[in-house]
Amino acid sequence: MVYSLLNFDFYNKKYKDILKIALSHSDCFSFFTSKNVHKKEHPDMYFDFLDRLNEHKISSDKFELPRYSSGQQIHCYEINKTTKTILSEPSDFTSWDSYDYPEDLTFYKNKLPWLRCISHEKMVLINDINPKALDEIKSMGIDFMLIKEANNI
């Protein structure tokens, strides 16, 4: 089953707490960039962010990836001490908007996406394949809505 977090302002303020839970219950993470990223469209910090993650990049060949349009490129990374520090830089879910940072941060457990941020829609989706993490997030007092007829994100 898939859940959507409700009350964007509330869970957005809990970004650092949700991030901490996601990092402790995931094997890796991803985000996407446009295939044709132009220097004039982004601040230097965007490219610096990508450069600092380069050495932690992993192949996404065996992952069940979220669906995206053809003009987007998925980047997957291992979770380690360095990437945890880098991921702590954005201040909230809206930071993942494809301007200051890449878009749509997603976390994986056993190569399956279980937490997906869709920044431009102000949505965070959680798949119940990671029940302990889901329970920890629920304990924060965030309201959830079950999305019927969905079994993946």
Coordinates of C-alpha atoms in Angstrom, one line a residue:
M1 CA 0.0 0.0 0.0
V2 CA 1.1 3.6 -0.6
Y3 CA 0.4 6.5 1.6
S4 CA 0.6 10.2 1.0
L5 CA 1.7 12.5 3.7
L6 CA -0.9 15.2 4.4
N7 CA -0.6 18.8 5.7
F8 CA 2.4 19.9 3.6
D9 CA 3.5 22.8 5.9
F10 CA 3.6 20.5 8.9
Y11 CA 5.6 17.6 7.4
N12 CA 7.8 20.1 5.5
K13 CA 8.9 21.5 8.9
K14 CA 9.7 17.9 9.9
Y15 CA 12.0 17.4 6.9
K16 CA 15.2 16.9 9.0
D17 CA 13.5 14.4 11.2
I18 CA 12.0 12.5 8.3
L19 CA 15.3 12.6 6.5
K20 CA 17.0 11.0 9.6
I21 CA 14.5 8.2 9.6
A22 CA 14.8 7.7 5.8
L23 CA 18.6 7.6 6.0
S24 CA 18.6 5.0 8.8
H25 CA 16.1 2.7 7.0
S26 CA 17.4 2.8 3.5
D27 CA 20.2 1.3 1.4
C28 CA 20.5 4.1 -1.1
F29 CA 18.8 7.2 -2.5
S30 CA 18.2 8.9 -5.9
F31 CA 17.0 12.1 -7.5
F32 CA 16.7 13.2 -11.0
T33 CA 18.1 16.0 -13.2
S34 CA 17.2 17.1 -16.7
K35 CA 19.2 15.5 -19.4
N36 CA 20.3 18.9 -20.6
V37 CA 21.3 20.8 -17.5
H38 CA 22.6 24.3 -18.4
K39 CA 24.9 26.3 -16.2
K40 CA 22.9 29.5 -16.8
E41 CA 19.7 27.8 -15.4
H42 CA 21.1 26.9 -12.0
P43 CA 23.3 28.4 -9.3
D44 CA 26.8 27.1 -8.7
M45 CA 25.7 25.3 -5.6
Y46 CA 23.6 23.0 -7.8
F47 CA 26.6 21.7 -9.7
D48 CA 28.8 21.7 -6.6
F49 CA 26.2 19.4 -4.9
L50 CA 26.3 17.0 -7.8
D51 CA 30.1 17.0 -8.0
R52 CA 30.4 16.2 -4.3
L53 CA 28.2 13.1 -4.7
N54 CA 29.9 11.8 -7.9
E55 CA 32.2 9.3 -6.1
H56 CA 29.3 7.8 -4.3
K57 CA 27.2 7.1 -7.4
I58 CA 26.0 3.6 -8.0
S59 CA 24.3 1.9 -11.0
S60 CA 20.5 2.0 -11.0
D61 CA 20.3 -1.0 -13.4
K62 CA 18.7 -3.4 -10.9
F63 CA 16.5 -0.8 -9.1
E64 CA 12.8 -0.5 -9.5
L65 CA 12.8 3.2 -10.4
P66 CA 10.0 5.7 -10.1
R67 CA 8.4 6.6 -13.4
Y68 CA 9.6 9.8 -15.0
S69 CA 9.4 11.6 -18.4
S70 CA 11.9 11.0 -21.1
G71 CA 13.8 14.3 -20.4
Q72 CA 14.9 13.2 -17.0
Q73 CA 18.0 11.3 -15.8
I74 CA 18.0 9.3 -12.6
H75 CA 21.1 9.4 -10.3
C76 CA 21.4 6.7 -7.6
Y77 CA 23.9 6.9 -4.6
E78 CA 25.0 4.8 -1.7
I79 CA 24.2 6.0 1.8
N80 CA 27.3 6.6 3.9
K81 CA 28.7 9.2 6.3
T82 CA 29.6 11.6 3.4
T83 CA 26.3 11.4 1.6
K84 CA 24.3 11.7 4.8
T85 CA 26.1 15.0 5.5
I86 CA 25.5 16.3 1.9
L87 CA 21.8 15.3 2.1
S88 CA 21.4 17.3 5.3
E89 CA 22.1 20.6 3.4
P90 CA 18.7 21.2 1.9
S91 CA 16.4 22.8 4.5
D92 CA 13.1 21.1 3.5
F93 CA 11.3 19.1 0.9
T94 CA 10.7 22.2 -1.3
S95 CA 14.5 22.5 -1.8
W96 CA 14.3 19.5 -4.1
D97 CA 12.8 21.6 -6.9
S98 CA 15.4 21.2 -9.7
Y99 CA 16.8 24.7 -9.2
D100 CA 19.0 24.8 -6.1
Y101 CA 19.1 21.0 -5.8
P102 CA 18.1 18.2 -8.1
E103 CA 14.5 17.1 -8.1
D104 CA 12.5 14.4 -6.3
L105 CA 14.6 12.8 -3.6
T106 CA 13.7 9.1 -3.3
F107 CA 14.9 6.4 -0.8
Y108 CA 15.2 2.7 -1.4
K109 CA 15.2 -0.5 0.7
N110 CA 16.3 -3.7 -1.1
K111 CA 16.3 -1.8 -4.4
L112 CA 12.6 -0.8 -4.1
P113 CA 11.5 2.8 -3.6
W114 CA 9.8 3.3 -0.3
L115 CA 9.9 7.1 0.2
R116 CA 9.5 9.5 -2.7
C117 CA 9.4 13.3 -2.6
I118 CA 7.6 14.9 -5.5
S119 CA 8.6 18.5 -4.8
H120 CA 6.7 20.4 -7.5
E121 CA 3.5 18.7 -6.4
K122 CA 4.3 19.2 -2.7
M123 CA 3.9 15.5 -2.1
V124 CA 5.7 12.8 -0.2
L125 CA 4.7 9.2 -0.9
I126 CA 5.6 6.3 1.3
N127 CA 5.3 2.6 0.4
D128 CA 4.6 0.2 3.3
I129 CA 7.5 -2.1 2.3
N130 CA 9.5 -0.5 5.1
P131 CA 7.0 -0.8 8.0
K132 CA 9.4 0.2 10.9
A133 CA 10.3 3.4 9.1
L134 CA 6.6 4.1 8.3
D135 CA 5.7 3.6 12.0
E136 CA 8.4 6.0 13.0
I137 CA 7.2 8.7 10.6
K138 CA 3.6 8.1 11.7
S139 CA 4.6 8.6 15.4
M140 CA 5.6 12.2 14.4
G141 CA 1.9 13.1 14.2
I142 CA 1.8 13.5 10.5
D143 CA -1.5 12.6 8.8
F144 CA -1.5 10.1 6.1
M145 CA -3.9 9.2 3.2
L146 CA -4.0 5.8 1.8
I147 CA -3.8 5.8 -2.0
K148 CA -6.0 3.0 -3.3
E149 CA -5.1 0.9 -6.2
A150 CA -1.4 1.7 -5.8
N151 CA 1.3 -0.8 -4.7
N152 CA 4.4 1.1 -5.6
I153 CA 5.7 4.7 -5.9

